[in-house]
């Protein structure tokens, strides 16, 4: 269902979905009709997550067809992704906190065999809870869950099964084709009451029955959702500055965070080669699923072929390990690698680790940021509803709507 992992397929899905992105989406997006009927949502997230198709392209296509007032719900959903990215970018400590906690919780499974058994039952879909078990299996088999199912699943995991939230978030991240450090971690935190202090998400049987069209009627769900607690997040530290392209001969370094290098604003950079690598295996201390690895490998091959043709230079697969990047730059005789900005997560960590050894080898690493992120991320300091107010102006600055485009709620 989620193949092939190519830009052409992402664009074809976008074209098919655009007519449904207006009022039809707003009216029906919350329905989880099951894996055989996803017509009410776009299913674009695996392509957008790897930027085989960019958020801006999705917004441009939808706004051209419907305008902002008609497509506002869909536009806001796309920009939730941008918001989560900008929020985490300004608080990288929250991702580090998650990773530290995950390692501790995975170790705890070795000591607590009863907890291990309960986690295994939940991830194998053997709890006996209608819906929950089906979503666990659907996730493993397809690499995708509807947004509402993700909300119900995370809530039942935390408040009914009383399992550690980071182990649930890790199960998602290892199996979702769109698995994303910001959207996933912060959505699980939101369900748990850690993201919006005191506000949790409680999955209710009647809501599940209604929005799954009666497919599921779970019994025994928790009737309350006491927020989990942890120290408050640090104050936003501002968005780290991106680099400006310079007039140098360089290799373009493509990672899983932005696989359309032909759209990077490289200015005067003269590409000599393209290097494509990813850090998907580092999503978790445990291995990611086969479908996740197959998707990103396929996407990498697609990016390499497109970039080679677009820039008229050779493309090579590369490891993001520090030594390997330096060796690749030396072999190509370039003193600069130019890459699309990798937001907080495994690719950013791999690049940060590589930077010192690249510097030792006399190789500079330039990180370029897309203009939508550059404009939007600084607004992600508080909750989404504060961010939402900036949306019409952001879209106008991007040239996606006229300056005074009417919106229903955003202003
Ligand atoms: C617990 C939980 C975990 C999640 N983990 C991820 C994740 O790892 N990666 C991920 O991309 N999304 C995640 N989401 C957000 C959302 O569920 C998916 O983006 C969406 O379901 C993807 O399906 P779609 O492309 O058909 O969405 P559509 O409804 O068609 O939306 C269009 C696009 O908007 C973006 N989007 C929509 N809803 C959200 C949202 N709530 N948050 C962020 N972006 C959104 C996606 O890029 C999506 O492709 C999570 C949500 C929850 C509740």
Coordinates of C-alpha atoms and ligand atoms in Angstrom, one line a residue:
X1 CA 0.0 0.0 0.0
X2 CA 2.9 2.4 0.7
X3 CA 5.1 1.8 -2.3
X4 CA 7.1 2.7 -4.2
X5 CA 9.2 5.1 -2.1
X6 CA 9.8 7.5 -5.0
X7 CA 9.1 11.1 -5.5
X8 CA 7.0 10.2 -8.6
X9 CA 4.7 8.1 -6.4
X10 CA 4.4 10.9 -3.8
X11 CA 3.5 13.4 -6.5
X12 CA 0.9 11.0 -8.0
X13 CA -0.7 10.5 -4.5
X14 CA -0.7 14.2 -4.0
X15 CA -2.4 14.8 -7.3
X16 CA -5.1 12.2 -6.6
X17 CA -5.7 13.6 -3.1
X18 CA -5.9 17.3 -4.0
X19 CA -9.6 17.3 -5.0
X20 CA -10.5 15.8 -1.6
X21 CA -8.3 18.2 0.5
X22 CA -11.0 20.9 1.1
X23 CA -14.3 20.5 2.9
X24 CA -14.4 16.8 2.3
X25 CA -11.2 16.3 4.3
X26 CA -12.4 18.6 7.1
X27 CA -15.7 16.6 7.4
X28 CA -14.2 13.1 7.3
X29 CA -10.6 13.2 8.3
X30 CA -11.2 11.8 11.8
X31 CA -12.8 8.6 10.5
X32 CA -10.5 5.5 10.6
X33 CA -12.2 3.4 8.0
X34 CA -9.5 0.7 8.1
X35 CA -6.5 -0.1 5.9
X36 CA -8.6 -0.8 2.8
X37 CA -10.2 2.6 2.7
X38 CA -7.9 5.6 3.2
X39 CA -9.6 7.9 0.7
X40 CA -10.5 10.4 3.5
X41 CA -6.8 11.2 4.3
X42 CA -3.8 11.7 2.1
X43 CA -1.5 8.9 3.3
X44 CA 1.3 11.2 2.2
X45 CA 3.2 11.2 5.4
X46 CA 6.0 8.6 4.5
X47 CA 6.8 10.8 1.5
X48 CA 6.6 14.1 3.3
X49 CA 8.6 12.8 6.3
X50 CA 11.5 12.0 4.0
X51 CA 10.8 15.1 1.9
X52 CA 10.4 13.1 -1.3
X53 CA 7.6 15.7 -1.5
X54 CA 8.0 18.8 0.6
X55 CA 5.4 20.4 2.9
X56 CA 5.5 23.5 0.7
X57 CA 4.7 21.5 -2.5
X58 CA 1.7 19.8 -0.7
X59 CA 0.5 23.2 0.5
X60 CA 0.9 24.8 -2.9
X61 CA -1.1 22.1 -4.7
X62 CA -3.9 22.2 -2.2
X63 CA -4.1 26.0 -1.9
X64 CA -4.1 26.4 -5.7
X65 CA -7.2 24.2 -5.9
X66 CA -9.1 25.2 -2.8
X67 CA -7.8 28.5 -1.3
X68 CA -7.1 28.9 2.4
X69 CA -10.6 29.2 3.8
X70 CA -11.7 26.0 2.1
X71 CA -8.5 24.0 2.8
X72 CA -7.7 25.4 6.2
X73 CA -8.1 22.2 8.2
X74 CA -5.7 20.3 5.8
X75 CA -3.3 23.2 5.8
X76 CA -3.2 23.2 9.6
X77 CA -2.5 19.5 9.7
X78 CA 0.5 19.8 7.4
X79 CA 1.7 22.7 9.5
X80 CA 1.4 20.7 12.7
X81 CA 4.3 18.8 11.4
X82 CA 6.3 22.0 10.9
X83 CA 5.2 23.2 14.3
X84 CA 6.4 20.1 16.1
X85 CA 9.8 20.3 14.2
X86 CA 10.2 23.9 15.2
X87 CA 9.2 23.2 18.8
X88 CA 11.8 20.4 19.2
X89 CA 14.4 22.3 17.3
X90 CA 14.3 24.9 20.1
X91 CA 14.4 22.3 22.9
X92 CA 16.7 19.5 21.8
X93 CA 17.0 18.4 25.5
X94 CA 13.5 16.9 25.2
X95 CA 14.7 14.4 22.6
X96 CA 17.8 13.6 24.7
X97 CA 15.6 13.1 27.7
X98 CA 13.4 10.7 25.7
X99 CA 16.4 8.8 24.5
X100 CA 17.9 8.5 28.0
X101 CA 14.6 7.4 29.4
X102 CA 14.2 4.9 26.5
X103 CA 17.5 3.3 27.2
X104 CA 16.6 3.0 30.9
X105 CA 13.2 1.5 30.2
X106 CA 14.6 -1.0 27.8
X107 CA 17.1 -2.1 30.4
X108 CA 14.3 -2.4 33.0
X109 CA 12.6 -5.0 30.7
X110 CA 15.5 -7.3 31.4
X111 CA 14.9 -7.1 35.1
X112 CA 11.1 -7.1 35.1
X113 CA 9.9 -10.1 33.2
X114 CA 6.2 -9.4 33.9
X115 CA 6.6 -6.0 32.3
X116 CA 8.4 -7.5 29.4
X117 CA 5.5 -10.0 28.9
X118 CA 2.9 -7.2 29.0
X119 CA 4.9 -5.0 26.5
X120 CA 5.3 -8.1 24.2
X121 CA 1.5 -8.8 24.3
X122 CA 0.7 -5.1 23.5
X123 CA 3.1 -4.9 20.5
X124 CA 2.0 -8.3 19.2
X125 CA -1.7 -7.4 19.4
X126 CA -2.5 -10.0 22.1
X127 CA -4.1 -7.9 24.8
X128 CA -7.7 -8.8 24.0
X129 CA -8.7 -5.1 23.6
X130 CA -10.7 -4.7 20.4
X131 CA -9.1 -2.1 18.1
X132 CA -5.9 -1.9 20.0
X133 CA -4.8 -5.3 19.0
X134 CA -5.8 -4.7 15.4
X135 CA -3.8 -1.4 15.3
X136 CA -0.7 -3.1 16.7
X137 CA -0.9 -5.7 13.9
X138 CA -1.7 -3.1 11.3
X139 CA 1.3 -1.0 12.3
X140 CA 3.7 -3.9 12.0
X141 CA 2.2 -5.1 8.7
X142 CA 1.7 -1.8 6.9
X143 CA 4.0 0.8 8.6
X144 CA 1.0 3.2 8.9
X145 CA -1.8 4.1 11.3
X146 CA -4.6 6.7 10.9
X147 CA -4.1 9.7 13.1
X148 CA -7.1 8.9 15.3
X149 CA -5.8 5.3 15.8
X150 CA -2.5 6.7 16.9
X151 CA -4.3 8.8 19.4
X152 CA -6.4 5.9 20.7
X153 CA -3.5 3.5 20.7
X154 CA -1.2 5.8 22.7
X155 CA -3.9 6.6 25.2
X156 CA -4.8 2.9 25.8
X157 CA -1.1 2.0 26.1
X158 CA -0.5 4.7 28.7
X159 CA -3.8 4.9 30.7
X160 CA -5.4 1.4 30.3
X161 CA -2.4 -0.9 30.0
X162 CA -0.2 1.4 32.2
X163 CA 2.9 0.7 30.1
X164 CA 5.8 3.2 30.0
X165 CA 5.0 5.8 27.3
X166 CA 8.5 5.9 25.8
X167 CA 8.3 2.1 25.0
X168 CA 5.1 2.8 23.1
X169 CA 6.7 5.8 21.3
X170 CA 9.7 3.6 20.4
X171 CA 7.4 0.9 19.0
X172 CA 5.8 3.5 16.8
X173 CA 9.2 5.0 15.7
X174 CA 10.6 1.6 14.7
X175 CA 7.5 0.6 12.7
X176 CA 6.1 3.8 11.2
X177 CA 7.2 4.5 7.6
X178 CA 6.7 8.2 8.6
X179 CA 8.4 7.7 12.0
X180 CA 9.7 11.2 13.0
X181 CA 11.4 12.3 16.2
X182 CA 9.4 15.5 16.5
X183 CA 5.9 14.4 15.5
X184 CA 6.1 11.1 17.2
X185 CA 7.8 12.0 20.5
X186 CA 5.8 15.2 21.0
X187 CA 2.4 13.5 20.1
X188 CA 3.1 10.8 22.7
X189 CA 4.0 13.5 25.2
X190 CA 0.7 15.2 24.3
X191 CA -1.4 12.1 25.0
X192 CA 0.5 11.6 28.3
X193 CA -0.1 15.1 29.5
X194 CA 3.5 16.1 29.3
X195 CA 3.3 18.4 26.3
X196 CA 0.3 20.6 27.3
X197 CA 0.7 20.4 31.1
X198 CA -2.3 18.9 32.8
X199 CA -4.1 18.0 29.5
X200 CA -4.2 14.4 28.5
X201 CA -6.0 12.4 25.8
X202 CA -8.4 9.8 27.0
X203 CA -9.6 7.1 24.4
X204 CA -13.3 6.4 24.9
X205 CA -15.1 3.3 23.6
X206 CA -18.0 5.4 22.1
X207 CA -15.6 7.6 20.2
X208 CA -13.7 4.6 18.9
X209 CA -16.9 2.9 17.8
X210 CA -18.2 6.1 16.1
X211 CA -15.1 7.0 14.2
X212 CA -14.3 3.4 13.2
X213 CA -17.8 3.0 11.9
X214 CA -18.5 0.3 14.4
X215 CA -15.6 -1.8 13.5
X216 CA -14.3 -1.8 17.1
X217 CA -16.1 -1.6 20.5
X218 CA -13.4 -2.0 23.1
X219 CA -14.3 -2.8 26.7
X220 CA -12.5 -2.1 29.9
X221 CA -10.8 1.1 28.9
X222 CA -9.6 3.4 31.6
X223 CA -12.1 6.1 32.4
X224 CA -9.6 8.6 33.6
X225 CA -6.3 9.8 32.4
X226 CA -4.2 11.4 35.1
X227 CA -1.3 13.3 33.5
X228 CA 2.1 11.8 33.9
X229 CA 4.7 14.2 35.3
X230 CA 8.2 15.2 34.7
X231 CA 10.3 18.4 35.0
X232 CA 9.0 21.2 32.7
X233 CA 10.7 21.5 29.4
X234 CA 13.5 24.0 29.1
X235 CA 12.7 27.5 27.7
X236 CA 12.9 27.7 23.9
X237 CA 16.6 28.3 23.0
X238 CA 15.8 29.9 19.6
X239 CA 16.3 28.2 16.3
X240 CA 20.0 27.5 15.5
X241 CA 21.2 29.5 12.5
X242 CA 21.5 27.8 9.2
X243 CA 24.5 28.3 6.8
X244 CA 24.5 30.4 3.6
X245 CA 25.6 28.7 0.4
X246 CA 29.0 29.8 -0.8
X247 CA 30.7 29.8 -4.2
X248 CA 32.6 26.6 -3.7
X249 CA 32.9 23.2 -5.4
X250 CA 31.1 20.8 -3.1
X251 CA 29.5 17.4 -2.7
X252 CA 25.7 17.5 -1.9
X253 CA 25.0 15.3 1.1
X254 CA 21.4 13.9 1.1
X255 CA 20.0 12.4 4.3
X256 CA 16.6 11.0 5.1
X257 CA 15.6 14.5 6.3
X258 CA 15.4 16.0 2.8
X259 CA 15.6 13.8 -0.2
X260 CA 14.8 16.4 -2.9
X261 CA 18.2 18.1 -3.3
X262 CA 17.2 19.4 -6.7
X263 CA 15.0 21.9 -4.8
X264 CA 17.6 23.1 -2.4
X265 CA 18.6 26.7 -2.8
X266 CA 22.3 26.1 -3.3
X267 CA 23.0 29.5 -4.8
X268 CA 26.5 29.7 -6.1
X269 CA 27.6 26.2 -4.9
X270 CA 29.1 24.1 -7.8
X271 CA 28.0 20.4 -7.1
X272 CA 30.8 17.9 -8.0
X273 CA 29.0 14.8 -6.7
X274 CA 26.0 13.7 -4.6
X275 CA 26.4 11.6 -1.5
X276 CA 23.3 9.8 -0.1
X277 CA 23.2 8.3 3.4
X278 CA 20.8 7.9 6.3
X279 CA 20.7 7.2 10.0
X280 CA 17.4 5.4 10.1
X281 CA 18.9 2.5 12.0
X282 CA 19.6 4.9 14.8
X283 CA 15.9 5.7 15.3
X284 CA 16.1 3.4 18.3
X285 CA 18.6 1.2 20.2
X286 CA 16.5 -1.6 18.8
X287 CA 16.4 -2.2 15.0
X288 CA 13.8 -0.5 12.9
X289 CA 11.3 -2.7 11.0
X290 CA 12.1 -4.2 7.6
X291 CA 9.5 -2.1 5.8
X292 CA 11.0 1.1 7.4
X293 CA 14.5 0.2 6.2
X294 CA 13.2 -0.8 2.7
X295 CA 11.3 2.5 2.4
X296 CA 14.3 4.6 3.2
X297 CA 16.7 2.6 1.1
X298 CA 14.3 2.9 -1.8
X299 CA 13.9 6.6 -1.2
X300 CA 17.7 7.0 -1.1
X301 CA 18.1 5.2 -4.4
X302 CA 15.4 7.4 -5.9
X303 CA 17.1 10.6 -4.6
X304 CA 20.5 9.5 -5.9
X305 CA 19.1 8.9 -9.4
X306 CA 17.2 12.2 -9.5
X307 CA 20.0 14.2 -8.2
X308 CA 22.6 12.7 -10.5
X309 CA 20.4 13.5 -13.5
X310 CA 19.5 17.0 -12.3
X311 CA 23.0 18.1 -11.5
X312 CA 24.8 16.0 -14.1
X313 CA 27.2 14.6 -11.5
X314 CA 27.8 11.1 -10.1
X315 CA 25.9 10.0 -7.0
X316 CA 27.2 7.6 -4.4
X317 CA 25.8 5.9 -1.3
X318 CA 27.7 6.9 1.9
X319 CA 27.7 6.0 5.5
X320 CA 27.1 9.0 7.9
X321 CA 29.8 7.6 10.2
X322 CA 32.4 10.4 10.9
X323 CA 35.3 8.7 9.3
X324 CA 33.3 7.7 6.2
X325 CA 32.1 11.2 5.4
X326 CA 35.7 12.6 5.6
X327 CA 37.0 9.8 3.4
X328 CA 34.2 10.4 0.9
X329 CA 35.0 14.1 0.7
X330 CA 38.7 13.4 0.3
X331 CA 38.1 10.8 -2.4
X332 CA 36.0 13.4 -4.3
X333 CA 38.6 16.1 -3.6
X334 CA 36.0 18.6 -2.2
X335 CA 36.5 20.8 0.8
X336 CA 32.8 21.3 1.4
X337 CA 29.7 19.2 2.0
X338 CA 26.3 20.9 1.5
X339 CA 23.4 19.3 3.2
X340 CA 19.7 20.0 3.8
X341 CA 19.0 20.9 7.4
X342 CA 18.6 17.8 9.6
X343 CA 16.3 18.6 12.5
X344 CA 16.8 17.1 15.9
X345 CA 17.1 13.3 15.5
X346 CA 19.4 10.6 14.4
X347 CA 20.7 12.3 11.2
X348 CA 21.4 15.5 13.0
X349 CA 23.3 13.6 15.7
X350 CA 25.3 11.7 13.1
X351 CA 26.2 14.9 11.3
X352 CA 27.2 16.6 14.6
X353 CA 29.4 13.7 15.4
X354 CA 31.0 13.8 12.0
X355 CA 31.7 17.6 12.1
X356 CA 34.8 17.4 14.2
X357 CA 36.5 14.8 12.1
X358 CA 35.4 16.6 8.9
X359 CA 37.0 19.8 10.3
X360 CA 40.2 17.8 11.0
X361 CA 40.2 16.7 7.4
X362 CA 39.6 20.4 6.3
X363 CA 36.1 19.7 5.1
X364 CA 33.4 22.3 5.9
X365 CA 29.7 21.2 6.4
X366 CA 27.1 23.7 5.2
X367 CA 23.6 23.1 6.4
X368 CA 20.9 24.8 4.4
X369 CA 17.3 25.4 5.6
X370 CA 14.2 25.6 3.5
X371 CA 12.5 29.0 3.6
X372 CA 9.2 27.6 5.1
X373 CA 11.1 26.2 8.1
X374 CA 13.2 29.3 8.4
X375 CA 10.1 31.4 8.6
X376 CA 7.8 29.1 10.6
X377 CA 10.1 27.5 13.3
X378 CA 10.7 30.7 15.3
X379 CA 6.9 30.8 15.9
X380 CA 6.9 27.4 17.6
X381 CA 7.7 28.7 21.0
X382 CA 4.4 28.0 22.8
X383 CA 1.3 25.9 21.9
X384 CA 0.0 25.2 18.4
X385 CA -2.8 27.7 18.9
X386 CA -0.4 30.6 19.2
X387 CA 1.6 29.2 16.2
X388 CA -1.7 29.0 14.2
X389 CA -2.2 32.7 14.3
X390 CA 0.9 33.2 12.2
X391 CA -0.2 30.8 9.4
X392 CA -1.9 33.2 7.0
X393 CA 1.2 35.5 7.1
X394 CA 3.6 32.6 6.7
X395 CA 1.7 31.3 3.7
X396 CA 1.6 34.9 2.2
X397 CA 5.4 35.3 2.8
X398 CA 5.9 32.0 1.0
X399 CA 3.8 33.3 -1.9
X400 CA 1.3 30.5 -1.4
X401 CA -1.7 32.8 -0.7
X402 CA -2.4 36.5 -1.4
X403 CA -1.4 38.8 1.5
X404 CA -5.0 39.2 2.7
X405 CA -6.3 35.7 2.0
X406 CA -9.4 35.0 4.2
X407 CA -9.0 32.2 6.7
X408 CA -11.8 30.9 8.9
X409 CA -10.0 30.7 12.2
X410 CA -6.3 31.4 11.9
X411 CA -6.3 35.2 12.4
Ligands
LIG1 C1 0.8 9.2 19.0 C2 1.1 9.8 17.6 C3 2.3 9.6 17.0 C4 2.5 10.2 15.7 N1 3.7 9.9 15.1 C5 4.0 10.5 13.9 C6 5.2 10.3 13.2 O1 6.1 9.6 13.7 N2 5.4 10.9 12.0 C7 4.4 11.7 11.4 O2 4.7 12.2 10.3 N3 3.3 11.9 12.1 C8 3.0 11.4 13.2 N4 1.8 11.6 13.9 C9 0.9 12.6 13.2 C10 -0.2 12.0 12.3 O3 -0.9 10.9 12.9 C11 0.4 11.6 10.9 O4 1.2 12.6 10.4 C12 -0.8 11.3 10.0 O5 -1.7 10.4 10.5 C13 -0.2 10.8 8.7 O6 -1.3 10.3 7.8 P1 -1.7 11.1 6.5 O7 -0.5 11.5 5.7 O8 -2.7 10.3 5.8 O9 -2.3 12.4 7.1 P2 -3.2 13.6 6.6 O10 -4.4 13.7 7.5 O11 -3.5 13.4 5.1 O12 -2.4 14.9 6.8 C14 -1.5 15.5 5.8 C15 -0.1 15.6 6.3 O13 -0.1 16.5 7.4 C16 0.8 16.1 8.4 N5 0.1 15.8 9.7 C17 -1.2 15.4 9.8 N6 -1.6 15.3 11.1 C18 -0.5 15.6 11.8 C19 -0.2 15.6 13.2 N7 -1.2 15.4 14.1 N8 1.0 15.9 13.6 C20 2.0 16.2 12.7 N9 1.8 16.2 11.3 C21 0.6 15.9 10.9 C22 1.5 14.9 7.9 O14 2.7 15.2 7.2 C23 0.5 14.3 6.9 O15 1.1 13.6 5.8 C24 1.5 11.0 15.1 C25 0.3 11.3 15.8 C26 0.1 10.7 17.0 C27 -1.2 10.9 17.7

